[in-house]
mmCIF file of C-alpha atoms in Angstrom:
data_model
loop_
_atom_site.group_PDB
_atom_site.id
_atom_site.type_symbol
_atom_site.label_atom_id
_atom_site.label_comp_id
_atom_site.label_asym_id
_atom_site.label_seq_id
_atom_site.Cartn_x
_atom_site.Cartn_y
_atom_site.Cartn_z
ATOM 1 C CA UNK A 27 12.281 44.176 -45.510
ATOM 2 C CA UNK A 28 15.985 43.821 -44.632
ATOM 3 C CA UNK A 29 15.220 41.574 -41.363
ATOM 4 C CA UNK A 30 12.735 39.723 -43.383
ATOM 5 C CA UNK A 31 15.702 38.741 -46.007
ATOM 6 C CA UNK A 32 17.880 37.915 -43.144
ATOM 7 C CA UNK A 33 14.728 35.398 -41.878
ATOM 8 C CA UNK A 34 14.508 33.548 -45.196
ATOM 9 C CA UNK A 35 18.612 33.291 -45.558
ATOM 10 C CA UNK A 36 18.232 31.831 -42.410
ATOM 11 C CA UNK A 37 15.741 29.429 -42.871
ATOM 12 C CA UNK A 38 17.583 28.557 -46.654
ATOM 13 C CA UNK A 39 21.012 27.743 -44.426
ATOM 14 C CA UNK A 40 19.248 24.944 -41.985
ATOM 15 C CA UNK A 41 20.673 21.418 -42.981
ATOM 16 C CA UNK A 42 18.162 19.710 -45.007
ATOM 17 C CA UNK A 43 18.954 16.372 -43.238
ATOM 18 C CA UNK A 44 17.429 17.350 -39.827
ATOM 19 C CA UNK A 45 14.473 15.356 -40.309
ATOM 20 C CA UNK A 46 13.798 12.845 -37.602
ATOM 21 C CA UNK A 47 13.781 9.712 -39.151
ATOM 22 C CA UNK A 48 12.032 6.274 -36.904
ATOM 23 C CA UNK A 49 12.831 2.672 -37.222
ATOM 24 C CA UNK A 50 10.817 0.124 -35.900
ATOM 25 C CA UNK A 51 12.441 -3.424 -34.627
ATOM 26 C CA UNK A 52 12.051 -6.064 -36.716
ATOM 27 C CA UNK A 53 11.604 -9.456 -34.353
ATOM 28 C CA UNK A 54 12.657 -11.750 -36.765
ATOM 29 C CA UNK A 55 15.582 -10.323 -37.127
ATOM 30 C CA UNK A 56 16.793 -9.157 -33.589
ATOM 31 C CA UNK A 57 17.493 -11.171 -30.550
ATOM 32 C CA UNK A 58 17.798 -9.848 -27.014
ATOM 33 C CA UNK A 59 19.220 -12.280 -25.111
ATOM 34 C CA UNK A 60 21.549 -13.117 -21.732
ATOM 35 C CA UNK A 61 24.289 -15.221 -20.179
ATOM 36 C CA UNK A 62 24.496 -15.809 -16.634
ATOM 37 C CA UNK A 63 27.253 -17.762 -14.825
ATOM 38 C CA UNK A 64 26.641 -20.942 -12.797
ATOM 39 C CA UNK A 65 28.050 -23.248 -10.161
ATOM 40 C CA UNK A 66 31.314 -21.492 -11.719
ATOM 41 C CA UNK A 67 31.701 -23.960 -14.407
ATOM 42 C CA UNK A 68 29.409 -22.834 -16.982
ATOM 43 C CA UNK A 69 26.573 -20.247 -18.195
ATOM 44 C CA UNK A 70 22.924 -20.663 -18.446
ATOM 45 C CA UNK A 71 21.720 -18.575 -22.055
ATOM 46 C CA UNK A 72 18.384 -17.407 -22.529
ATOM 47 C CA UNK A 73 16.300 -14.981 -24.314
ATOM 48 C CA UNK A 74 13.803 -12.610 -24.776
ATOM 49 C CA UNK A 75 10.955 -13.594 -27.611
ATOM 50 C CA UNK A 76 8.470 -10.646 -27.357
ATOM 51 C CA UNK A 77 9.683 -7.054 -27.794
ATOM 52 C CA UNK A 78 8.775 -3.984 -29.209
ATOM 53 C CA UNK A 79 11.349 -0.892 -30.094
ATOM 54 C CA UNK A 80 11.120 2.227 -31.545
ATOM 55 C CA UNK A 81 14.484 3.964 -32.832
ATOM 56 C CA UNK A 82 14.536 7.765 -34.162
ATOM 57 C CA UNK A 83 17.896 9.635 -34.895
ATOM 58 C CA UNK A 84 18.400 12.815 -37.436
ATOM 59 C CA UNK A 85 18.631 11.603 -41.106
ATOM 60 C CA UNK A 86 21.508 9.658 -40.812
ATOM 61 C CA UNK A 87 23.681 11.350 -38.115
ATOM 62 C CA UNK A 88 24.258 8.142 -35.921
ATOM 63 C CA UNK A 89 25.107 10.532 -32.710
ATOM 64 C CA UNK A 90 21.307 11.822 -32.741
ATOM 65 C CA UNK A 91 20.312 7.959 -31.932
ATOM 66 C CA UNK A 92 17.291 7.700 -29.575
ATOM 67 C CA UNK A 93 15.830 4.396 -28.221
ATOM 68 C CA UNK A 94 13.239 3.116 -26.431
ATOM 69 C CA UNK A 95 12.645 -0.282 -26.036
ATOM 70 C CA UNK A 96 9.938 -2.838 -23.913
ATOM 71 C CA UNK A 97 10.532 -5.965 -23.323
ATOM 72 C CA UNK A 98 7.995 -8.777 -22.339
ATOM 73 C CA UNK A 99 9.747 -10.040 -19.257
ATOM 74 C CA UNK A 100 7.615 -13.348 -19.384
ATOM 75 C CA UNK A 101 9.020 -14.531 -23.037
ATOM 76 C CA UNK A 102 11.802 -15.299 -21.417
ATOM 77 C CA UNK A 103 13.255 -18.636 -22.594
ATOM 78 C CA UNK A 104 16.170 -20.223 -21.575
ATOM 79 C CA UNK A 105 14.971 -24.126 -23.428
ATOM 80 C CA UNK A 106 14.260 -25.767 -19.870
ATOM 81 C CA UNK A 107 10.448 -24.645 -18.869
ATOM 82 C CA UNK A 108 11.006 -26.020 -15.243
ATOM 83 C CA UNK A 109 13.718 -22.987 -15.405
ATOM 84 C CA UNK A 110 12.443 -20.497 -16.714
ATOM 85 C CA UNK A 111 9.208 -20.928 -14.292
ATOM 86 C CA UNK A 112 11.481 -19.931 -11.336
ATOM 87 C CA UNK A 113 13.280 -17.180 -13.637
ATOM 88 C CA UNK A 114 9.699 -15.794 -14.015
ATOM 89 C CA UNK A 115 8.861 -16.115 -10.230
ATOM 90 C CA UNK A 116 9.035 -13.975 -7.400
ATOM 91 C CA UNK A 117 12.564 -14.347 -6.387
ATOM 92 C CA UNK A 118 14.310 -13.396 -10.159
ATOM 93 C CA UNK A 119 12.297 -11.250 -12.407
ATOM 94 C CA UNK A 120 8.435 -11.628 -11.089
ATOM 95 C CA UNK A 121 6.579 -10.956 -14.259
ATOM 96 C CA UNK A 122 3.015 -11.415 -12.412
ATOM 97 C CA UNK A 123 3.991 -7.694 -10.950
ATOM 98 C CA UNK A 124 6.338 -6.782 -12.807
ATOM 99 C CA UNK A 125 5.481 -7.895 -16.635
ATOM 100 C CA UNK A 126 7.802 -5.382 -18.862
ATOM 101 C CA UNK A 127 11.893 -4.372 -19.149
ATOM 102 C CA UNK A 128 12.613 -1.150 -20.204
ATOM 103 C CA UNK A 129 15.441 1.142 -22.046
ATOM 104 C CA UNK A 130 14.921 4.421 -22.443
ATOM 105 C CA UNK A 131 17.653 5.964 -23.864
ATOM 106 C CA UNK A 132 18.854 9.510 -22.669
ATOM 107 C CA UNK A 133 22.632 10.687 -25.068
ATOM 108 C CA UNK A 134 24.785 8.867 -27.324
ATOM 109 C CA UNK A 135 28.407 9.975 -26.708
ATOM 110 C CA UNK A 136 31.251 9.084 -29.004
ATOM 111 C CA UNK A 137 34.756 8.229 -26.758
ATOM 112 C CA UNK A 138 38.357 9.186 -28.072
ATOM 113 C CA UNK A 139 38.798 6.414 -29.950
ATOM 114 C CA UNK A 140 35.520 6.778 -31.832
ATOM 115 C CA UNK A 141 33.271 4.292 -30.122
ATOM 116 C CA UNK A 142 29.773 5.196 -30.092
ATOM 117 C CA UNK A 143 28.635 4.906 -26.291
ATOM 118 C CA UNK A 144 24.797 5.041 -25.199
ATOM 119 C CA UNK A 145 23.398 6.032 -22.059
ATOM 120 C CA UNK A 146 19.900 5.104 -20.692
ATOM 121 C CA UNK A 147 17.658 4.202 -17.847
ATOM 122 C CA UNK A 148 17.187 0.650 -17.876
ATOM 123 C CA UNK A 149 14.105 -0.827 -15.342
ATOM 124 C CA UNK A 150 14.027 -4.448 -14.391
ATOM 125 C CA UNK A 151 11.348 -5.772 -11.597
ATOM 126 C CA UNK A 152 10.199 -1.886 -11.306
ATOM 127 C CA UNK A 153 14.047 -0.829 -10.047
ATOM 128 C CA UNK A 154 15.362 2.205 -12.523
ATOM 129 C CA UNK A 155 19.630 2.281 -13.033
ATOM 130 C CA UNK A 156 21.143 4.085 -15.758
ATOM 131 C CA UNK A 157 23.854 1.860 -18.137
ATOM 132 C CA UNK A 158 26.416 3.219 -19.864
ATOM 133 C CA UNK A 159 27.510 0.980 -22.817
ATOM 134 C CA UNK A 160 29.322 0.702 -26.408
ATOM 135 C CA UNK A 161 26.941 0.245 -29.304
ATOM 136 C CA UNK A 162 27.667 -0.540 -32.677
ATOM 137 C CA UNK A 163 24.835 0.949 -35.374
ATOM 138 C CA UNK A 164 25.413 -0.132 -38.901
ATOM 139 C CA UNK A 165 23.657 1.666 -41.566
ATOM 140 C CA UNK A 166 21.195 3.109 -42.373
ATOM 141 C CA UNK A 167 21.298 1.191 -45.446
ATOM 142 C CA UNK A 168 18.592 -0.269 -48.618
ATOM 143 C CA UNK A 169 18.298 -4.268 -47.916
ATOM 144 C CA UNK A 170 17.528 -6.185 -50.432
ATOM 145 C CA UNK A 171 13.329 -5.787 -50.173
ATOM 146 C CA UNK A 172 14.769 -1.879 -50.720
ATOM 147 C CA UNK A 173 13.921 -0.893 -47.269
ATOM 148 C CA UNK A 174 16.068 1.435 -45.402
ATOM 149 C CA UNK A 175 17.121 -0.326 -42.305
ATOM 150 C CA UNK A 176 19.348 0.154 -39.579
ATOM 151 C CA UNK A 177 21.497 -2.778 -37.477
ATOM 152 C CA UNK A 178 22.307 -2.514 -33.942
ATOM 153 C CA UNK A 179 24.924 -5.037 -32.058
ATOM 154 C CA UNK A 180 25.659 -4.634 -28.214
ATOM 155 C CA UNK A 181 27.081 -6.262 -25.435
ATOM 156 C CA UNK A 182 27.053 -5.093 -21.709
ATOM 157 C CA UNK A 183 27.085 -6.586 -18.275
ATOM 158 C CA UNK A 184 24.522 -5.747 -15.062
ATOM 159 C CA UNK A 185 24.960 -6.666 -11.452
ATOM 160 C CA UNK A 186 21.418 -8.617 -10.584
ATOM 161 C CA UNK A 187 21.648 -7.611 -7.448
ATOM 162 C CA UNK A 188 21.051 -3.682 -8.620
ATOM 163 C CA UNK A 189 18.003 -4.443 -9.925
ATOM 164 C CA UNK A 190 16.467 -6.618 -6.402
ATOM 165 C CA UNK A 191 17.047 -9.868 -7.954
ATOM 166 C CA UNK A 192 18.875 -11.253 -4.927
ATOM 167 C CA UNK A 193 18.488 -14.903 -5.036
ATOM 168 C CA UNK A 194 22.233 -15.521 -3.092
ATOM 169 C CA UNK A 195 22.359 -19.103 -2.649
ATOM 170 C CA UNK A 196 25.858 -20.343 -1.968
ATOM 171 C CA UNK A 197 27.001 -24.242 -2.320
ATOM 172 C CA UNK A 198 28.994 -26.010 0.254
ATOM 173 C CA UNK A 199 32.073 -24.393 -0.843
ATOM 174 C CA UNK A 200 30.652 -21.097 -0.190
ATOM 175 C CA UNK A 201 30.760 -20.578 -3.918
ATOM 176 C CA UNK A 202 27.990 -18.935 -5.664
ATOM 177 C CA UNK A 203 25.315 -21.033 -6.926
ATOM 178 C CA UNK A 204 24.495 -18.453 -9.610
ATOM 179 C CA UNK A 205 26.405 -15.480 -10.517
ATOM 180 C CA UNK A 206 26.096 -11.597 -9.703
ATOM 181 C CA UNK A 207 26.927 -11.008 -13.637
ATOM 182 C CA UNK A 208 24.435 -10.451 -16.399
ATOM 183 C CA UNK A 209 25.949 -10.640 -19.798
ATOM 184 C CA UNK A 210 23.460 -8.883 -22.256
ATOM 185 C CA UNK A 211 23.868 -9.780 -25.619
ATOM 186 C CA UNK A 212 21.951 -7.727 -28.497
ATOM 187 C CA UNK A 213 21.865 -7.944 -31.914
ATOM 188 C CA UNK A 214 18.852 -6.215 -33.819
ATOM 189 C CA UNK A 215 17.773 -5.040 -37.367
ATOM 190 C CA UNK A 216 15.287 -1.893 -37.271
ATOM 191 C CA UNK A 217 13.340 -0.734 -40.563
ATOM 192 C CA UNK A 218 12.550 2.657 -41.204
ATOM 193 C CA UNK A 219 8.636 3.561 -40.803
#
């Protein structure tokens, strides 16, 4: 009887919050794109139009944040087709074999200063390397359609070159025709499912 007390006290004392809670992207509301820099003197932007996410995290304890996210690598759009037809090709991100990005997340740290970082495995063109970066997540909070929603904003940089996107053309000047640097811009707004 005693141990059987000490079983439902124990049960009675879990946090009632532990629920997972999962959020869904909402596309109309997110953007996934990139900056890349070239001849030196200026960046070519583009981004992603077809992605899919799903977000889970304990009631609202931010640091329980998991995230898994696929990206369509042929939606990429960078407003010049002729472009984006060699972006899509063989030498950059060859979406005939290769036709999704992934993010998988694997811990969400917070630093010193109280900056929520996230780790995960990231795959581009079938090559796996885990990123490290800050990420902001607002929320969760009612919008005005009284959904519960959460927002996301981050901003990180890969080297190409990790991923086997090696196109290393160099001008005259032995400058780079296009730069080593991704800059990944995301902004996104997730709804609660």
């Amino acid at each position: 009887m005693k141990s059987s007390l000490l079983w439902l006290g124990f049960l009675f004392s879990l946090p009632l919050n532990a629920q997972t809670v999962q959020y869904q992207l909402d596309a109309g509301h997110t953007y996934i794109g990139f900056d890349v820099e070239r001849f030196l003197v200026g960046e070519v932007s583009g981004r992603f139009n077809k992605f899919s996410a799903v977000i889970s995290m304990q009631a609202d304890d931010l640091s329980s944040s998991q995230a898994e996210v696929v990206i369509q690598a042929s939606s990429l759009d960078s407003n010049n087709d002729i472009r984006d037809g060699h972006l899509r090709g063989e030498l950059w991100l060859d979406t005939a074999t290769h036709p999704e990005i992934h993010f998988k997340s694997t811990a969400i740290d917070t630093t010193e200063n109280g900056e929520l970082m996230m780790s995960g495995d990231f795959t581009i063109k079938g090559v796996t390397q885990m990123v490290r970066f800050p990420v902001e997540i607002l929320g969760p909070f009612t919008d005005p359609t009284q959904h519960v929603a959460l927002g996301f904003k981050a901003d990180f940089s890969i080297n190409r070159f990790d991923y086997g996107i090696a196109f290393d053309r160099q001008m005259e000047e032995g400058v780079p025709f296009i730069g080593e640097e991704v800059k990944i811009k995301i902004r996104a707004l997730a709804y609660q499912i």
